[in-house]
Amino acid sequence: ELKVEQNPLFLSMQEGKNYTIYCNYSTTSDRLYWYRQDPGKSLESLFVLLSNGAVKQEGRLMASLDTKARLSTLHITAAVHDLSATYFCAVDRGSGTYKYIFGTGTRLKVLA
Amino acid sequence: DTEVTQTPKHLVMGMTNKKSLKCEQHMGHRAMYWYKQKAKKPPELMFVYSYEKLSINESVPSRFSPECPNSSLLNLHLHALQPEDSALYLCASSQAGVPDTQYFGPGTRLTVL
């Protein structure tokens, strides 16, 4: 059974600080996705990582993928309050299965 | 247009009612999904349609009945639900056949009394 775990589950950080969210998955997959969800809202796509060593950056967020370690990271640089949200990683089983499994989620709170 | 729309936004129903949730996208996506999300939990996959055919049913109780009338529309028919079915129901779509991000609708918040 494919399991996707994130840590930490909850993160409270000061504005201006850096931090990393980790996403581990249990079986082989070459594709990993990061989403953001604001309270009471839907999910917004952040990054799609399609191969080992893939790195993508948008603003203060940078995501990377290590398929050999079955690990993805979401690095936050100089956090601002607007980044407060829940962040989910998701993995699909591949081979066109459309079976996306979401991680446990990391609730990020950036304090002013 | 990168929007997925869902109606209604909120739904309150009794355990004997029959209701339907609707989802629409005009991005030409041929894969469409229903997810259930409980508070402070990740979305859980319920159903996947690929090219208007049901390809995944994640052992969802028969009181939930999906339907894909055409490539742009996805319905979820609800009947005899239980209070524990109260949740946010999210529709999503993506390209079919290639690994691709999913675009999510705003969701329908369902309360079963």
Short mmCIF file of N, CA and C in Angstrom, two decimals, chain A residues 20-23 25 32 34 47 49-57 61-67 70-75:
data_model
loop_
_atom_site.label_atom_id
_atom_site.label_comp_id
_atom_site.label_asym_id
_atom_site.label_seq_id
_atom_site.Cartn_x
_atom_site.Cartn_y
_atom_site.Cartn_z
N THR A 20 12.10 23.81 6.19
CA THR A 20 11.87 22.79 5.18
C THR A 20 10.80 21.81 5.64
N ILE A 21 9.88 21.50 4.72
CA ILE A 21 8.86 20.47 4.94
C ILE A 21 9.29 19.24 4.15
N TYR A 22 9.14 18.06 4.79
CA TYR A 22 9.58 16.83 4.18
C TYR A 22 8.40 15.94 3.81
N CYS A 23 8.54 15.27 2.68
CA CYS A 23 7.50 14.36 2.19
C CYS A 23 8.16 13.03 1.82
N TYR A 25 7.55 8.91 0.76
CA TYR A 25 6.55 8.00 0.24
C TYR A 25 7.15 6.60 0.18
N LEU A 32 5.83 13.66 -8.31
CA LEU A 32 5.38 14.17 -7.03
C LEU A 32 4.83 15.57 -7.22
N TRP A 34 3.04 19.13 -5.28
CA TRP A 34 2.82 19.92 -4.08
C TRP A 34 1.62 20.84 -4.30
N PHE A 47 3.67 22.87 -7.43
CA PHE A 47 4.74 22.32 -8.22
C PHE A 47 4.39 20.90 -8.68
N LEU A 49 6.81 17.71 -9.91
CA LEU A 49 8.19 17.23 -10.04
C LEU A 49 8.14 15.89 -10.74
N LEU A 50 8.77 15.80 -11.90
CA LEU A 50 8.56 14.65 -12.77
C LEU A 50 9.76 13.73 -12.91
N SER A 51 10.87 14.04 -12.27
CA SER A 51 12.02 13.16 -12.43
C SER A 51 12.96 13.31 -11.25
N ASN A 52 13.82 12.34 -11.10
CA ASN A 52 14.79 12.39 -10.01
C ASN A 52 15.68 13.61 -10.16
N GLY A 53 15.88 14.32 -9.07
CA GLY A 53 16.73 15.50 -9.10
C GLY A 53 16.01 16.76 -9.53
N ALA A 54 14.73 16.66 -9.83
CA ALA A 54 13.98 17.84 -10.27
C ALA A 54 13.93 18.87 -9.15
N VAL A 55 14.11 20.11 -9.53
CA VAL A 55 14.02 21.23 -8.60
C VAL A 55 13.20 22.32 -9.27
N LYS A 56 12.22 22.84 -8.52
CA LYS A 56 11.42 23.95 -9.04
C LYS A 56 11.29 25.02 -7.97
N GLN A 57 11.27 26.27 -8.42
CA GLN A 57 11.18 27.39 -7.48
C GLN A 57 10.14 28.38 -7.96
N LEU A 61 9.29 29.71 -2.30
CA LEU A 61 9.14 28.26 -2.18
C LEU A 61 10.01 27.57 -3.22
N MET A 62 10.68 26.50 -2.78
CA MET A 62 11.47 25.68 -3.68
C MET A 62 11.23 24.23 -3.33
N ALA A 63 10.92 23.43 -4.36
CA ALA A 63 10.65 22.01 -4.15
C ALA A 63 11.68 21.18 -4.89
N SER A 64 12.02 20.03 -4.30
CA SER A 64 12.97 19.12 -4.94
C SER A 64 12.51 17.69 -4.75
N LEU A 65 13.04 16.80 -5.60
CA LEU A 65 12.63 15.41 -5.58
C LEU A 65 13.84 14.50 -5.67
N ASP A 66 13.92 13.54 -4.76
CA ASP A 66 14.93 12.49 -4.78
C ASP A 66 14.18 11.17 -4.82
N THR A 67 14.06 10.60 -6.02
CA THR A 67 13.26 9.38 -6.15
C THR A 67 13.95 8.17 -5.52
N ARG A 70 13.08 8.38 -2.10
CA ARG A 70 11.62 8.51 -1.97
C ARG A 70 11.29 9.69 -1.06
N LEU A 71 11.90 10.82 -1.39
CA LEU A 71 11.81 12.01 -0.54
C LEU A 71 11.68 13.26 -1.40
N SER A 72 10.75 14.09 -1.02
CA SER A 72 10.65 15.43 -1.60
C SER A 72 10.69 16.45 -0.48
N THR A 73 11.27 17.60 -0.77
CA THR A 73 11.31 18.68 0.21
C THR A 73 10.69 19.94 -0.37
N LEU A 74 10.07 20.70 0.51
CA LEU A 74 9.54 22.01 0.16
C LEU A 74 10.22 23.00 1.09
N HIS A 75 11.10 23.81 0.52
CA HIS A 75 11.89 24.74 1.32
C HIS A 75 11.27 26.13 1.25
#
